[in-house]
mmCIF file of C-alpha atoms in Angstrom:
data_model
loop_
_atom_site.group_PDB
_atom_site.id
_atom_site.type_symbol
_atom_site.label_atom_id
_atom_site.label_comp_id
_atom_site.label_asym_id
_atom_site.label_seq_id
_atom_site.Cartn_x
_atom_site.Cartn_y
_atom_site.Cartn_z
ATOM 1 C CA UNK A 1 113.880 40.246 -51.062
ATOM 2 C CA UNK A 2 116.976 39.333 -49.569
ATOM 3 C CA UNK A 3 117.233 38.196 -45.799
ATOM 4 C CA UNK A 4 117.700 41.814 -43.819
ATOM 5 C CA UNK A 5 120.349 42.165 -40.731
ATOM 6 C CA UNK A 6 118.198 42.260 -37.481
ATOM 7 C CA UNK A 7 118.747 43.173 -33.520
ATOM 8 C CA UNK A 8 117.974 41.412 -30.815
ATOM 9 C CA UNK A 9 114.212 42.322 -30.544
ATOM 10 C CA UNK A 10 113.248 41.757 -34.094
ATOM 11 C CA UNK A 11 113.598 44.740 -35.840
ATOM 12 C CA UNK A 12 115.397 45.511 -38.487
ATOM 13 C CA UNK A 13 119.158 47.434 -38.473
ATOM 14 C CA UNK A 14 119.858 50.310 -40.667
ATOM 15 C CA UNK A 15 122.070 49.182 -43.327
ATOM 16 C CA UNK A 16 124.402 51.859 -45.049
ATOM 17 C CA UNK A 17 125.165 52.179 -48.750
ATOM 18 C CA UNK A 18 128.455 51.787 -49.846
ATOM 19 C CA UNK A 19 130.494 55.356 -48.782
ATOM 20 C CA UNK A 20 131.760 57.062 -51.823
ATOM 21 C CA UNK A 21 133.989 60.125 -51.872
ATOM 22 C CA UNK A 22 131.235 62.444 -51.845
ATOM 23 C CA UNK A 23 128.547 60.542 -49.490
ATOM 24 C CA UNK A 24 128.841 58.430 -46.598
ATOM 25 C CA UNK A 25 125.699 57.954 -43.862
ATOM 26 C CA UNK A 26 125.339 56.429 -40.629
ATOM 27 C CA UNK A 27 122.318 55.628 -38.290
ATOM 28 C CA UNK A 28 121.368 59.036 -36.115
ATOM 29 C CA UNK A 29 118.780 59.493 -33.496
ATOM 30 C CA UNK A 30 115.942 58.495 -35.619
ATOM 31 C CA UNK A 31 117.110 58.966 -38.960
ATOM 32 C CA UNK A 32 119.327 58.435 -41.716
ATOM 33 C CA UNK A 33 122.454 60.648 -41.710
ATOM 34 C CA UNK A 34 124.040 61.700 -44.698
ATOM 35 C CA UNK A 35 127.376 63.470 -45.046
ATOM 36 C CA UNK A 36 128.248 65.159 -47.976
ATOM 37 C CA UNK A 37 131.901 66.053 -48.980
ATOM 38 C CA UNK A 38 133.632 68.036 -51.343
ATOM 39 C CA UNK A 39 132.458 69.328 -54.538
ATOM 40 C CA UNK A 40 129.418 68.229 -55.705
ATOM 41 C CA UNK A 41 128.799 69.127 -58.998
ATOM 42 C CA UNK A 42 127.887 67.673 -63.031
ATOM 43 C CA UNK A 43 130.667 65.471 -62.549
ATOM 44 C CA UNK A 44 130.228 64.201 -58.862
ATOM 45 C CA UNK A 45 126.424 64.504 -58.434
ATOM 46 C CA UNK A 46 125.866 61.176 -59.843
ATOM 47 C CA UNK A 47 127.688 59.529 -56.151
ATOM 48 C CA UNK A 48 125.708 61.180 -54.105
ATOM 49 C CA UNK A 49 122.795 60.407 -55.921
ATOM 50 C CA UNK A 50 122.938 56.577 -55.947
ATOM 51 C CA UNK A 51 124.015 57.157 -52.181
ATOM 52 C CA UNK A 52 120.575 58.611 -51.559
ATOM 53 C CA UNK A 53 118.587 56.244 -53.952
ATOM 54 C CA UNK A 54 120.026 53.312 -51.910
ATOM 55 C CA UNK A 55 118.060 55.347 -48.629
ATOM 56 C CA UNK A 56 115.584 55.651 -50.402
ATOM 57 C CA UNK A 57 114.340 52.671 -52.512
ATOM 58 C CA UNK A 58 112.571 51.310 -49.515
ATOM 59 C CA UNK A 59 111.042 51.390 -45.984
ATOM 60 C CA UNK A 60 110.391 55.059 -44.561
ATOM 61 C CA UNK A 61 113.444 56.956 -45.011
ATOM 62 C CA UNK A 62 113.951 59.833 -42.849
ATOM 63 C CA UNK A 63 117.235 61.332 -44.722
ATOM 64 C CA UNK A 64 119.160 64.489 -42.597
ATOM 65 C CA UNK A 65 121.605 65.338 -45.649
ATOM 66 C CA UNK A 66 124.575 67.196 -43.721
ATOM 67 C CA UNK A 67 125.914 70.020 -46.347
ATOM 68 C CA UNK A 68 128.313 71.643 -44.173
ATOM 69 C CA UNK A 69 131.356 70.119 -44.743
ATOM 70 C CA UNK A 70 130.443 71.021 -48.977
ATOM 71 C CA UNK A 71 132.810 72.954 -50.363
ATOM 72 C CA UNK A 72 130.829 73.523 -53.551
ATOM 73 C CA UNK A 73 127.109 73.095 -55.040
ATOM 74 C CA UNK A 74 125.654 73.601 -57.571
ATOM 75 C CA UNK A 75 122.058 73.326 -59.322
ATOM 76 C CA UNK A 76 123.274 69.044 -59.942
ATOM 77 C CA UNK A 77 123.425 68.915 -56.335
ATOM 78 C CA UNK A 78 119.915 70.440 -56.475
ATOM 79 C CA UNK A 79 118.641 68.432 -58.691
ATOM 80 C CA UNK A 80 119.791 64.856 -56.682
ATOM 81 C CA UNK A 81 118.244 66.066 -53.637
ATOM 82 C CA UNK A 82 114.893 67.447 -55.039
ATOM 83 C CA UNK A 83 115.010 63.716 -56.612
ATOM 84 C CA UNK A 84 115.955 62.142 -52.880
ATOM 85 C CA UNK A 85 113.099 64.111 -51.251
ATOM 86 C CA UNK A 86 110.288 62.909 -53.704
ATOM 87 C CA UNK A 87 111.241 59.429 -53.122
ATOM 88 C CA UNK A 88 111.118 59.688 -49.360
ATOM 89 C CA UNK A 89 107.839 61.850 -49.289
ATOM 90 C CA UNK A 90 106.327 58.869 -52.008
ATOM 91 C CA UNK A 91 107.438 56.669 -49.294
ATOM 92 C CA UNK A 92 105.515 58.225 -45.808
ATOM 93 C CA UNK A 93 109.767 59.705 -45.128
ATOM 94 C CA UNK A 94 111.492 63.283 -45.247
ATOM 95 C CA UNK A 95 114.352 64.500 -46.444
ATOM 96 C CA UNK A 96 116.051 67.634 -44.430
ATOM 97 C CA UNK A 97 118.889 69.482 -45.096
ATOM 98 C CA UNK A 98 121.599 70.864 -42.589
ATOM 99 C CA UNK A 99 123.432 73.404 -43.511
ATOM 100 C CA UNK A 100 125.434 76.679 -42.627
ATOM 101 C CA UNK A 101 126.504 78.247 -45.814
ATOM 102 C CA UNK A 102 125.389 81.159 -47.049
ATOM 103 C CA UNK A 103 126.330 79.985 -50.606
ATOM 104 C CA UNK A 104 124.173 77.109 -50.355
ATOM 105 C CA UNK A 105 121.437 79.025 -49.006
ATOM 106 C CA UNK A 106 121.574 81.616 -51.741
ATOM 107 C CA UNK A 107 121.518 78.819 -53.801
ATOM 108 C CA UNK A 108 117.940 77.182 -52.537
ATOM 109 C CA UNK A 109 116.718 80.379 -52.478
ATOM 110 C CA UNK A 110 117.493 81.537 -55.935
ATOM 111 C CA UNK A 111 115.713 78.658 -57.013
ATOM 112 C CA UNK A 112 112.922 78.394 -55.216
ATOM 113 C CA UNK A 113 113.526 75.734 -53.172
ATOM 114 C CA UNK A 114 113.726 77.355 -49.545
ATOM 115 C CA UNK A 115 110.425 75.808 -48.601
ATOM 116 C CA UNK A 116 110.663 72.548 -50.097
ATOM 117 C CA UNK A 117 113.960 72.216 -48.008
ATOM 118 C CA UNK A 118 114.578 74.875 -44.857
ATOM 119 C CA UNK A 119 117.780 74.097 -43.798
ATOM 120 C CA UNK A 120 119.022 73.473 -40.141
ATOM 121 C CA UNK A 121 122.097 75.248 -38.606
ATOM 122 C CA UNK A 122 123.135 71.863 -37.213
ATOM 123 C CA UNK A 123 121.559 68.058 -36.540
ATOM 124 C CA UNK A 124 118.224 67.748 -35.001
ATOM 125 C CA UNK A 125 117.419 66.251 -31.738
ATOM 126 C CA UNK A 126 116.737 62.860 -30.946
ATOM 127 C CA UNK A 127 113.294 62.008 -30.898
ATOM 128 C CA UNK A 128 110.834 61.509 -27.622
ATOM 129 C CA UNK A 129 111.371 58.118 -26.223
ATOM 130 C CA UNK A 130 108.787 55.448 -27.847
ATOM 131 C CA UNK A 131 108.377 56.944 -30.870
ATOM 132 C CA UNK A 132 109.751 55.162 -33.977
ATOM 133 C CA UNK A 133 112.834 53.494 -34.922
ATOM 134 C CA UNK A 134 115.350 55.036 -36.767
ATOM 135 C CA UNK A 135 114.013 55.947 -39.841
ATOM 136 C CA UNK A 136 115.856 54.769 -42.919
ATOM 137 C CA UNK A 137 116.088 51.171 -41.197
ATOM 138 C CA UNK A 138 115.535 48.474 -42.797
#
């Protein structure tokens, strides 16, 4: 394993995948964010899904994947993020979505998929002082 980036005290830095077109993340208040852009789709899906795998191929990922600047989705899309959330469960993480769309919402819950990934109206909190580092660092 390569050497990894560290602060000051140690501990490893959150390191972001390359940005694509579709994807690009940056370190939140204790977790990963990921934006999504555009249309993502048969022919797109496959950006955002080597975004996420990056995220995900080690450590504890905690993903938020930000939707709401998507201007479509479809059951690809789906299928990368039902992909991105195993990986981070198989790996102690989470995956969340954020999202205000009714489209996408009809979406998740035409296919089932409301409880495996209820979505937020907008980024969560940070979380209480002394818990973990961000998840998603490395």
């Amino acid at each position: 394993m390569p050497p990894q980036p560290h602060d000051h005290d140690g501990a490893p830095r959150f390191r972001a995948p390359p940005a694509n077109p579709y994807a690009h993340s940056y370190e939140g208040p204790g977790f990963v964010v990921v934006e999504v852009l555009g249309e993502i789709d048969m022919a797109t899906a496959g950006a955002l899904e080597e975004h996420l795998d990056a995220l995900t191929s080690d450590g504890v990922p905690r993903i938020v994947v930000d939707l709401r600047e998507v201007e479509f989705f479809d059951c690809s899309g789906l299928r990368v993020l039902c992909r991105a959330e195993r990986r981070a469960r198989e790996r102690g993480g989470t995956l969340r979505l954020v999202c205000d769309q009714p489209r996408v919402h009809r979406l998740l819950h035409a296919c089932g998929l409301l409880g495996r990934f209820p979505p937020l109206a907008e980024l969560p909190p940070a979380p209480p002082p002394g818990s973990e580092r961000a998840p998603g660092a490395r």
